[in-house]
Amino acid sequence: MVSYWYEGRCPESGALLRLPRTAFVEAIARDLMGELATDGVYNREGKMYGVLLVELPSGERQVFKAFSGLLNGCSVVEGWVPPIPGREDVAGEESQTLAALEAIKQELITLQKLPERVQYQVISDEFEQQLQVMSQVHRTCKQEREAKRQLFYDSLSGEALSIALEKLQEESRQQGIERRKLKAQQNTVLQPLQISISAADQRIQELKQRRKALSRQLQAQMHQAYSLMNFLGMSVSLQQLMPAGSIPTGTGDCCAPKLLHYAAQHGFKPLAMAEFWWGGNSENQEKVQGEFYPACVERCQPLMGFLLSGLKSQFAAPSRGREGSCRELTVIYEDEWLIAVNKPSGLLSVPGRYLDTQDSVLSRWRYCFPDDGEMMTVHRLDQETSGILVLTRNSQTHRQLSQQFQQRQIHKVYEAILAGEITEEEGVIDLPLWGNPQNRPYQEVNREYGKPSITQFRVMGRLGNYTRVEFIPLTGRTHQLRVHAADQGGLGVTILGDRLYGCNAVASRLHLHARELRFEHPQLGKTLHLHTETPF
C-alpha cells in the first residue's frame, strides 16, 4: 500500500516521476525509530531522518539511512549516508566566514548593550520627572497670578495697577526662563550620549548588512560546490538546479536528496523511501516525533524532479488527460464574466513557485480551456481548505471584484470541526495577526506588528469531544480562521487536521470548508449568493 509519493517532473522530458512511501518502508522506518529511542544521542535535537529501500545490481535488497543537516555537529557519521559532495571544497571559506560571523555577533551584542543606552534612559527619566514637578509648580503659580490679577483690577488703578501687573508678568517670564534653562541643561547632558548611541546604531546597521552579505556569499559558494547526481548519470550543482532567486539555507542537506544522490552515485535502484521527525517536537510545533512527513516544499521538492530522473517507468505517474483534470473541478456558477468552483482539499488555488507545485485550480482551468487566457483568481483558499473559489474571465471584472474583497464587501461563511470542546455558543474573535518572515507560512498573534483580524463564530453542534463551528471572517488575513481557532486568546482549540497550528488528532484532511460566498455581481448588478455542501 502506498501512502505517499515522492514525485517531480523530469527537467528534460517533463514526465512526472514517482517514488513511493509504502507500508513496508514505513515499517523499516519504525524499526529505526526504535533504535533511535534506545540511544540518547539521537534525542538531543529534533531533526528529520530517512530510510531508502534499494535493489543492488546483484538483485539483493538493502536499506540506507540518513539524517538532515548535522548530527551533534558532525556531517559524517559511521553507518549513515554521507553528505552530498561539495561542502568539503569550501570548508576553508566556510570556517573563515563562520569566524567572521561570530565576531560580528559578539560586536552586535556589545553595541546593543552599550552603557550609554542605560545612562541616557536614566538621565532622561530624571529630567522628565524634574520637568513634570516644575510644570506642576508653574501651573499653581499661574493660577495664583490669575487670582491676584483679578484682585488688582478690583482694588488698584493707575500707576499702582501697572506696577502690580508688571510684577506678575515678570514672575511669568522668570518661570519661562527657568524651564528653558532646565531643557537646555537636559540637552547638554544627553547630547553626547545620543551621539554615542547614534554611532552605535549606525555601526549595528553596517554589521547587519555585512553579516547578510557574508551569509549570502557563503551560501552561493556552497550551492555552487554542491553537486547532485540523478539516475541518468547527470551531475549538476545546486546553483544550476535552482538559479532563480535565493536558495533556502540547508538545501541539499535534507534526507531525501542525500539518499537519492547516494543511490544514483552507486547504481542502486530505489524501491521506496520514508522520512520522519525524531528528537522532540520542532520549535514551531509543526513536526511531531515519530510522524512521517513528505519532502519539504522549499528545499527538497524543487530538486525532486532532477533527482528522480532516470528511474524505471514503473515509478512514472499515470498520465491524466485534459478531461480528467477538469472533471475534478466542480463548477457551481458560471457566466461570461466569472466562474465559481468547489475547490477540493489538497489542491492549490494558484500555481506555486516551483515545477512540482504547478497543479492548481487556475492551471487546470487554463489547460482545459485555453481560450480563457485571462482567467484569474480573485482570492485564494489554503491548499488544504476546500470550498468556493471565484475566478474572473477579464481584467475589468477582476479589478471590480478585487475591490469588493479589499473593502470587505464580500460576505464569507466557513464551516469547521474543532478538535475539542469550547464553552461559548457564539461570539467575536479580535486578534491581530502577523506573519513572522523568519517562520513562514506560520501566522501568530502580535499586538505590536499584527494587522487587525476579526472573526464571528457560532457553534453549530457538538459530537463527543468535537465541536462543529460556523465562522464568518470580517477580515481576510492569511490563516485567520486557523489561528483564531487555535490561539488561547481565541477559541483555544485547533481545527481538526491542522498540524501547522498544533492539532495532533488523527485526521484525513484539514476540516475547514468555505461554504458560502455572497457579493454583488460587478456586471449584472445583482447579488450572487453561492453555497456548497460541507464535505465532512
Coordinates of C-alpha atoms in Angstrom, one line a residue:
M1 CA 0.0 0.0 0.0
V2 CA 1.3 3.4 -1.0
S3 CA 0.6 6.2 1.5
Y4 CA 2.7 8.9 -0.3
W5 CA 4.6 9.6 -3.5
Y6 CA 7.9 11.4 -3.8
E7 CA 7.4 12.9 -7.2
G8 CA 8.7 15.5 -9.6
R9 CA 8.8 16.3 -13.2
C10 CA 11.9 15.4 -15.2
P11 CA 13.6 18.7 -16.4
E12 CA 14.4 17.0 -19.8
S13 CA 11.1 15.3 -20.7
G14 CA 8.6 16.9 -18.4
A15 CA 7.4 13.4 -17.3
L16 CA 6.1 13.1 -13.8
L17 CA 8.3 10.6 -11.9
R18 CA 7.4 9.0 -8.7
L19 CA 8.9 7.0 -5.8
P20 CA 6.5 5.6 -3.2
R21 CA 6.4 5.6 0.5
T22 CA 5.0 2.1 1.2
A23 CA 3.7 0.4 4.3
F24 CA 6.8 -1.8 4.2
V25 CA 9.3 1.0 4.1
E26 CA 7.3 2.7 6.9
A27 CA 7.8 -0.4 9.0
I28 CA 11.5 -0.3 8.3
A29 CA 11.5 3.4 9.4
R30 CA 9.6 2.4 12.6
D31 CA 12.4 -0.1 13.4
L32 CA 14.9 2.7 13.0
M33 CA 12.8 4.8 15.4
G34 CA 13.1 2.0 18.0
E35 CA 16.9 2.1 17.6
L36 CA 16.9 5.9 18.0
A37 CA 14.8 5.7 21.1
T38 CA 17.3 3.5 22.9
D39 CA 20.3 5.8 22.3
G40 CA 20.1 9.2 24.0
V41 CA 22.4 10.8 21.4
Y42 CA 19.6 11.0 18.9
N43 CA 17.2 12.7 21.3
R44 CA 19.3 15.8 21.9
E45 CA 18.0 17.7 18.9
G46 CA 14.9 17.3 16.7
K47 CA 15.6 16.6 13.1
M48 CA 14.4 14.7 10.0
Y49 CA 15.6 11.1 9.4
G50 CA 15.0 9.0 6.4
V51 CA 15.3 5.4 5.0
L52 CA 15.7 4.3 1.4
L53 CA 15.0 0.7 0.3
V54 CA 17.1 -0.1 -2.8
E55 CA 17.8 -3.0 -5.1
L56 CA 21.5 -3.7 -5.6
P57 CA 22.9 -4.7 -9.1
S58 CA 23.1 -8.3 -7.7
G59 CA 19.3 -8.2 -7.1
E60 CA 19.8 -8.1 -3.3
R61 CA 17.7 -5.5 -1.3
Q62 CA 19.3 -3.2 1.2
V63 CA 18.3 -0.2 3.3
F64 CA 20.2 3.0 3.7
K65 CA 19.6 5.7 6.3
A66 CA 20.3 9.4 6.5
F67 CA 19.8 12.4 8.8
S68 CA 19.2 16.0 7.8
G69 CA 21.9 18.6 8.4
L70 CA 24.4 17.7 11.1
L71 CA 24.2 15.1 13.8
N72 CA 25.7 16.6 17.0
G73 CA 27.8 18.9 14.9
C74 CA 29.1 16.2 12.5
S75 CA 28.2 15.7 8.9
V76 CA 29.8 12.3 8.5
V77 CA 28.7 9.6 11.0
E78 CA 29.5 5.9 10.6
G79 CA 26.6 3.8 9.4
W80 CA 24.8 6.8 7.8
V81 CA 24.7 8.0 4.2
P82 CA 27.4 10.8 3.9
P83 CA 26.5 14.3 2.9
I84 CA 26.3 15.3 -0.8
P85 CA 29.8 16.2 -2.0
G86 CA 30.9 19.8 -2.2
R87 CA 30.9 21.1 1.3
E88 CA 34.5 20.0 1.9
D89 CA 35.5 22.0 -1.2
V90 CA 34.5 25.2 0.6
A91 CA 35.5 24.1 4.1
G92 CA 38.2 26.7 4.4
E93 CA 36.0 29.6 3.2
E94 CA 33.2 28.3 5.5
S95 CA 35.4 28.3 8.5
Q96 CA 36.6 31.8 7.9
T97 CA 33.1 33.1 7.2
L98 CA 31.7 31.4 10.3
A99 CA 34.5 33.0 12.4
A100 CA 33.7 36.4 10.8
L101 CA 30.0 35.9 11.5
E102 CA 30.8 35.0 15.2
A103 CA 32.9 38.2 15.5
I104 CA 30.0 40.3 14.1
K105 CA 27.6 38.6 16.5
Q106 CA 29.8 39.5 19.5
E107 CA 30.2 43.1 18.4
L108 CA 26.5 43.4 17.9
I109 CA 25.9 42.1 21.4
T110 CA 28.4 44.7 22.8
L111 CA 26.8 47.5 20.8
Q112 CA 23.3 46.6 21.8
K113 CA 24.4 46.6 25.5
L114 CA 26.1 49.9 25.2
P115 CA 26.3 51.5 28.7
E116 CA 25.3 54.9 27.2
R117 CA 21.9 53.5 26.4
V118 CA 21.1 52.8 30.0
Q119 CA 22.6 56.2 31.1
Y120 CA 20.6 58.0 28.5
Q121 CA 17.4 56.4 29.7
V122 CA 18.1 57.0 33.4
I123 CA 19.1 60.7 32.9
S124 CA 16.2 61.3 30.5
D125 CA 13.8 59.9 33.1
E126 CA 15.3 62.1 35.8
F127 CA 14.9 65.3 33.7
E128 CA 11.4 64.3 32.8
Q129 CA 10.5 64.0 36.4
Q130 CA 12.0 67.4 37.1
L131 CA 10.1 68.9 34.2
Q132 CA 6.8 67.4 35.5
V133 CA 7.4 68.8 39.0
M134 CA 8.3 72.2 37.6
S135 CA 5.3 72.2 35.3
Q136 CA 3.0 71.5 38.3
V137 CA 4.6 74.3 40.3
H138 CA 4.2 76.7 37.4
R139 CA 0.6 75.8 36.9
T140 CA -0.1 76.5 40.5
C141 CA 1.7 79.8 40.3
K142 CA -0.2 80.7 37.2
Q143 CA -3.5 80.1 38.9
E144 CA -2.3 82.3 41.8
R145 CA -1.3 85.1 39.4
E146 CA -4.7 85.0 37.7
A147 CA -6.4 85.4 41.1
K148 CA -4.0 88.3 42.1
R149 CA -4.5 89.9 38.7
Q150 CA -8.3 90.0 39.2
L151 CA -7.9 91.3 42.7
F152 CA -5.6 94.1 41.5
Y153 CA -8.1 95.1 38.8
D154 CA -10.8 95.4 41.5
S155 CA -8.7 97.2 44.1
L156 CA -6.0 99.2 42.2
S157 CA -5.8 101.8 39.4
G158 CA -3.4 104.0 37.6
E159 CA 0.3 103.6 38.2
A160 CA -0.2 101.2 41.2
L161 CA -2.1 98.8 38.9
S162 CA 0.5 98.9 36.2
I163 CA 3.4 98.2 38.7
A164 CA 1.5 95.3 40.3
L165 CA 0.7 93.7 36.8
E166 CA 4.3 94.2 35.7
K167 CA 5.5 92.2 38.7
L168 CA 3.1 89.4 37.8
Q169 CA 4.4 89.4 34.2
E170 CA 8.0 89.4 35.4
E171 CA 7.3 86.3 37.5
S172 CA 5.8 84.5 34.5
R173 CA 8.9 85.4 32.4
Q174 CA 11.3 84.1 35.1
Q175 CA 9.4 80.8 35.2
G176 CA 9.7 80.5 31.4
I177 CA 13.4 81.2 31.7
E178 CA 13.7 78.6 34.4
R179 CA 12.0 75.9 32.2
R180 CA 14.2 76.8 29.2
K181 CA 17.3 76.5 31.3
L182 CA 16.3 73.1 32.5
K183 CA 15.7 71.9 29.0
A184 CA 19.0 73.3 27.8
Q185 CA 20.7 71.5 30.7
Q186 CA 18.9 68.3 29.6
N187 CA 20.1 68.7 26.1
T188 CA 23.7 69.4 27.2
V189 CA 23.9 66.3 29.3
L190 CA 22.0 64.0 26.9
Q191 CA 23.5 65.1 23.5
P192 CA 27.0 63.4 24.0
L193 CA 25.2 60.2 25.0
Q194 CA 22.8 60.4 22.0
I195 CA 25.8 60.9 19.6
S196 CA 27.4 57.7 21.0
I197 CA 24.1 55.8 20.7
S198 CA 23.5 57.0 17.1
A199 CA 27.1 56.0 16.1
A200 CA 26.5 52.5 17.7
D201 CA 23.1 52.2 15.8
Q202 CA 24.8 53.1 12.6
R203 CA 27.5 50.5 13.2
I204 CA 24.8 47.9 14.0
Q205 CA 23.2 48.5 10.6
E206 CA 26.6 48.2 8.9
L207 CA 27.3 45.0 10.7
K208 CA 23.9 43.5 9.9
Q209 CA 24.4 44.3 6.2
R210 CA 27.9 42.8 6.4
R211 CA 26.5 39.7 8.1
K212 CA 23.9 39.4 5.4
A213 CA 26.4 39.8 2.6
L214 CA 28.8 37.2 4.1
S215 CA 26.0 34.7 4.6
R216 CA 24.8 35.1 1.1
Q217 CA 28.3 34.8 -0.3
L218 CA 28.9 31.6 1.7
Q219 CA 25.6 30.1 0.6
A220 CA 26.4 30.9 -3.0
Q221 CA 29.8 29.2 -2.7
M222 CA 28.3 26.1 -1.1
H223 CA 25.4 25.9 -3.6
Q224 CA 27.9 26.2 -6.5
A225 CA 30.1 23.5 -4.9
Y226 CA 27.3 21.0 -4.1
S227 CA 26.9 18.5 -6.9
L228 CA 23.9 16.2 -7.1
M229 CA 23.7 13.1 -9.4
N230 CA 20.5 11.5 -10.8
F231 CA 19.7 8.1 -12.2
L232 CA 20.6 9.3 -15.8
G233 CA 24.2 9.8 -14.5
M234 CA 23.9 13.5 -14.8
S235 CA 25.7 15.6 -12.1
V236 CA 24.6 19.2 -11.6
S237 CA 25.3 21.9 -9.0
L238 CA 22.5 23.3 -6.7
Q239 CA 23.1 26.7 -8.3
Q240 CA 22.3 25.2 -11.7
L241 CA 19.2 23.4 -10.4
M242 CA 17.8 26.4 -8.6
P243 CA 19.2 29.5 -10.3
A244 CA 16.3 31.9 -9.8
G245 CA 16.3 33.9 -6.6
S246 CA 17.7 33.0 -3.2
I247 CA 18.2 29.3 -2.5
P248 CA 16.9 28.4 1.0
T249 CA 19.5 27.7 3.6
G250 CA 20.0 24.0 4.1
T251 CA 19.1 23.0 0.5
G252 CA 20.9 19.7 -0.3
D253 CA 21.4 18.8 3.4
C254 CA 18.0 17.0 3.8
C255 CA 17.5 13.3 4.0
A256 CA 15.8 12.7 0.6
P257 CA 18.4 14.4 -1.6
K258 CA 21.2 12.7 0.4
L259 CA 19.6 9.2 -0.1
L260 CA 18.7 9.6 -3.7
H261 CA 22.1 11.1 -4.6
Y262 CA 23.9 8.2 -2.8
A263 CA 21.8 5.6 -4.6
A264 CA 22.4 7.2 -8.0
Q265 CA 26.1 7.5 -7.4
H266 CA 26.4 3.8 -6.6
G267 CA 24.0 2.5 -9.2
F268 CA 21.3 1.3 -6.8
K269 CA 17.7 1.1 -7.8
P270 CA 15.4 2.9 -5.4
L271 CA 12.2 1.0 -4.4
A272 CA 10.7 3.1 -1.7
M273 CA 11.6 5.9 0.8
A274 CA 10.2 7.3 4.0
E275 CA 11.1 10.4 6.2
F276 CA 10.1 11.1 9.7
W277 CA 10.9 13.5 12.6
W278 CA 12.7 12.4 15.7
G279 CA 14.1 14.1 18.8
G280 CA 11.2 16.1 20.2
N281 CA 8.7 18.4 18.6
S282 CA 10.0 21.1 16.3
E283 CA 10.2 24.7 17.7
N284 CA 7.1 25.9 15.8
Q285 CA 5.2 22.7 16.8
E286 CA 4.8 21.9 13.1
K287 CA 6.5 18.5 13.3
V288 CA 5.9 15.8 15.9
Q289 CA 8.3 13.0 16.9
G290 CA 7.6 9.7 15.2
E291 CA 5.4 11.2 12.5
F292 CA 6.1 10.7 8.7
Y293 CA 6.4 13.8 6.6
P294 CA 6.7 14.5 2.8
A295 CA 9.5 16.2 1.0
C296 CA 9.9 19.8 2.3
V297 CA 8.4 22.3 0.0
E298 CA 11.2 24.9 -0.1
R299 CA 14.4 22.8 -0.1
C300 CA 13.6 19.2 -1.3
Q301 CA 10.6 19.4 -3.6
P302 CA 12.3 21.7 -6.2
L303 CA 15.1 19.1 -6.5
M304 CA 12.9 16.0 -6.7
G305 CA 12.3 16.1 -10.5
F306 CA 16.0 16.1 -11.3
L307 CA 16.9 13.5 -8.6
L308 CA 14.3 11.0 -9.8
S309 CA 15.3 11.4 -13.5
G310 CA 16.3 8.1 -14.9
L311 CA 14.1 5.9 -12.7
K312 CA 12.3 3.0 -14.4
S313 CA 8.9 3.5 -15.8
Q314 CA 7.1 1.6 -13.0
F315 CA 7.5 4.7 -10.9
A316 CA 6.1 7.1 -13.5
A317 CA 2.7 8.7 -12.6
P318 CA -0.3 7.6 -14.8
S319 CA -1.0 10.3 -17.3
R320 CA -4.1 12.3 -16.8
G321 CA -5.7 14.0 -19.8
R322 CA -7.4 17.3 -20.0
E323 CA -10.8 15.9 -19.5
G324 CA -9.8 14.0 -16.3
S325 CA -8.2 17.0 -14.6
C326 CA -11.2 19.3 -15.4
R327 CA -13.7 16.7 -14.3
E328 CA -12.3 17.1 -10.8
L329 CA -13.3 20.8 -10.7
T330 CA -16.9 21.2 -9.8
V331 CA -18.3 24.4 -11.2
I332 CA -21.1 25.8 -9.1
Y333 CA -21.6 29.0 -11.0
E334 CA -20.6 30.3 -14.5
D335 CA -21.3 33.2 -16.8
E336 CA -19.4 35.2 -19.4
W337 CA -17.6 37.2 -16.7
L338 CA -16.7 34.8 -13.9
I339 CA -16.9 31.3 -12.6
A340 CA -17.0 29.8 -9.1
V341 CA -15.7 26.3 -8.4
N342 CA -15.9 24.0 -5.4
K343 CA -12.1 23.6 -4.7
P344 CA -11.2 20.2 -3.3
S345 CA -8.9 19.9 -0.3
G346 CA -5.3 19.3 -1.2
L347 CA -5.4 21.3 -4.4
L348 CA -3.6 24.7 -4.7
S349 CA -5.7 27.8 -5.7
V350 CA -2.9 29.1 -8.0
P351 CA 0.4 27.6 -9.2
G352 CA 3.4 27.6 -6.8
R353 CA 6.9 28.8 -7.4
Y354 CA 8.3 25.5 -8.5
L355 CA 7.8 23.0 -11.2
D356 CA 6.3 20.5 -8.8
T357 CA 3.7 22.9 -7.4
Q358 CA 2.1 23.9 -10.7
D359 CA -1.1 21.8 -10.3
S360 CA -3.8 24.1 -9.2
V361 CA -7.4 25.2 -9.9
L362 CA -6.1 28.1 -12.1
S363 CA -3.6 26.0 -14.1
R364 CA -6.1 23.2 -14.6
W365 CA -8.7 25.5 -15.9
R366 CA -6.3 27.3 -18.2
Y367 CA -5.1 23.9 -19.5
C368 CA -8.6 22.6 -20.2
F369 CA -9.9 25.9 -21.6
P370 CA -7.0 27.7 -23.3
D371 CA -9.5 30.3 -24.7
D372 CA -9.9 31.5 -21.1
G373 CA -6.4 33.0 -21.2
E374 CA -7.3 36.0 -19.0
M375 CA -8.7 33.7 -16.2
M376 CA -7.5 34.9 -12.8
T377 CA -8.4 34.1 -9.2
V378 CA -9.9 37.0 -7.2
H379 CA -9.0 35.4 -3.8
R380 CA -7.3 32.2 -2.5
L381 CA -8.0 29.3 -0.3
D382 CA -5.3 27.4 1.6
Q383 CA -4.3 24.2 -0.2
E384 CA -5.9 22.0 2.5
T385 CA -9.1 24.2 2.7
S386 CA -12.0 23.2 0.5
G387 CA -14.9 25.3 -0.8
I388 CA -15.9 28.2 -3.0
L389 CA -13.2 29.8 -5.1
V390 CA -14.1 32.6 -7.6
L391 CA -12.2 33.2 -10.8
T392 CA -12.8 36.0 -13.4
R393 CA -12.6 36.0 -17.1
N394 CA -11.4 39.5 -17.8
S395 CA -9.3 42.2 -16.1
Q396 CA -12.2 44.6 -15.5
T397 CA -14.3 42.1 -13.6
H398 CA -11.2 41.0 -11.7
R399 CA -10.4 44.6 -10.7
Q400 CA -14.0 45.3 -9.6
L401 CA -14.4 42.1 -7.6
S402 CA -10.9 42.5 -6.0
Q403 CA -12.0 46.0 -4.8
Q404 CA -15.1 44.4 -3.1
F405 CA -12.7 42.0 -1.3
Q406 CA -10.4 44.8 -0.3
Q407 CA -13.3 46.9 1.0
R408 CA -14.7 43.9 2.9
Q409 CA -18.0 43.9 1.0
I410 CA -17.9 40.2 0.4
H411 CA -19.8 38.0 2.9
K412 CA -18.0 34.8 3.6
V413 CA -19.1 31.8 5.7
Y414 CA -16.9 28.9 6.6
E415 CA -17.6 25.7 8.4
A416 CA -15.1 23.8 10.5
I417 CA -14.8 21.0 13.0
L418 CA -12.7 21.8 16.1
A419 CA -10.6 19.0 17.7
G420 CA -12.0 19.7 21.1
E421 CA -14.8 21.4 23.1
I422 CA -15.5 25.1 23.6
T423 CA -17.8 26.6 26.2
E424 CA -19.0 29.6 24.2
E425 CA -22.0 29.3 21.9
E426 CA -21.2 32.4 19.8
G427 CA -19.0 35.5 19.8
V428 CA -16.4 37.6 18.1
I429 CA -12.6 37.0 18.0
D430 CA -10.5 40.1 17.6
L431 CA -6.8 39.1 17.4
P432 CA -4.2 41.0 15.3
L433 CA -2.2 38.6 13.1
W434 CA 1.4 38.9 11.9
G435 CA 3.4 36.7 9.6
N436 CA 6.9 36.2 11.0
P437 CA 9.2 36.5 8.0
Q438 CA 11.6 34.0 9.7
N439 CA 8.8 31.4 10.1
R440 CA 6.6 31.4 7.0
P441 CA 3.8 30.5 6.4
Y442 CA 3.1 30.4 10.1
Q443 CA 1.0 33.3 11.4
E444 CA 0.9 34.5 15.0
V445 CA -1.0 36.9 17.2
N446 CA 1.1 40.0 17.7
R447 CA -0.4 43.2 19.1
E448 CA 2.6 45.3 18.1
Y449 CA 3.0 44.4 14.5
G450 CA -0.2 42.4 13.7
K451 CA -2.9 43.6 11.3
P452 CA -6.5 43.8 12.6
S453 CA -8.3 40.4 12.2
I454 CA -11.9 39.9 13.2
T455 CA -14.0 36.7 13.1
Q456 CA -17.5 36.0 14.2
F457 CA -18.3 32.4 15.3
R458 CA -21.3 30.3 16.1
V459 CA -21.4 26.7 17.4
M460 CA -23.5 24.5 15.1
G461 CA -23.3 21.3 17.1
R462 CA -21.3 19.0 19.3
L463 CA -20.4 15.4 19.0
G464 CA -18.2 13.7 21.6
N465 CA -15.1 15.8 22.0
Y466 CA -15.6 17.6 18.7
T467 CA -17.3 20.9 18.0
R468 CA -18.8 22.0 14.7
V469 CA -18.4 25.7 14.2
E470 CA -19.5 28.3 11.7
F471 CA -17.0 31.1 11.0
I472 CA -17.7 34.5 9.4
P473 CA -14.4 36.3 8.8
L474 CA -14.8 40.1 8.7
T475 CA -11.2 40.5 7.5
G476 CA -9.2 38.3 5.2
R477 CA -5.8 37.6 6.7
T478 CA -3.7 34.6 5.9
H479 CA -4.7 31.6 8.1
Q480 CA -7.0 33.9 10.0
L481 CA -9.6 31.2 11.0
R482 CA -6.9 28.6 11.8
V483 CA -5.1 31.0 14.2
H484 CA -8.3 32.4 15.7
A485 CA -9.4 28.9 16.5
A486 CA -6.0 27.6 17.9
D487 CA -4.8 30.6 19.8
Q488 CA -5.7 30.8 23.6
G489 CA -6.9 34.3 23.0
G490 CA -9.4 33.0 20.5
L491 CA -11.2 29.6 20.9
G492 CA -8.1 27.8 22.2
V493 CA -8.9 24.7 20.2
T494 CA -7.3 23.8 16.8
I495 CA -9.3 22.9 13.7
L496 CA -9.2 19.1 13.2
G497 CA -6.3 18.2 10.9
D498 CA -4.5 21.5 11.3
R499 CA -1.0 20.1 12.1
L500 CA 0.7 23.5 11.4
Y501 CA -1.1 25.0 14.5
G502 CA -0.8 22.0 16.8
C503 CA -3.5 19.5 16.1
N504 CA -2.3 16.0 17.0
A505 CA -5.6 14.2 16.4
V506 CA -5.6 11.7 13.5
A507 CA -7.5 13.3 10.5
S508 CA -7.5 12.7 6.8
R509 CA -7.6 16.4 6.0
L510 CA -8.0 19.9 7.4
H511 CA -11.6 20.2 8.4
L512 CA -12.2 23.7 7.1
H513 CA -14.6 24.5 4.2
A514 CA -15.6 27.7 2.5
R515 CA -19.3 27.1 2.5
E516 CA -20.9 30.3 1.3
L517 CA -20.0 33.5 -0.6
R518 CA -22.2 36.5 -1.2
F519 CA -21.3 39.5 -3.3
E520 CA -22.7 42.0 -5.9
H521 CA -22.0 40.8 -9.4
P522 CA -19.9 43.6 -11.0
Q523 CA -21.6 43.4 -14.4
L524 CA -25.1 42.2 -13.7
G525 CA -25.7 44.5 -10.7
K526 CA -27.4 41.7 -8.7
T527 CA -26.4 39.9 -5.5
L528 CA -24.9 36.4 -6.0
H529 CA -25.3 34.0 -3.1
L530 CA -23.2 30.9 -3.7
H531 CA -23.2 27.9 -1.4
T532 CA -21.9 24.3 -1.3
E533 CA -22.4 21.3 0.9
T534 CA -19.8 20.8 3.6
P535 CA -18.0 17.5 2.8
F536 CA -17.3 16.4 6.4

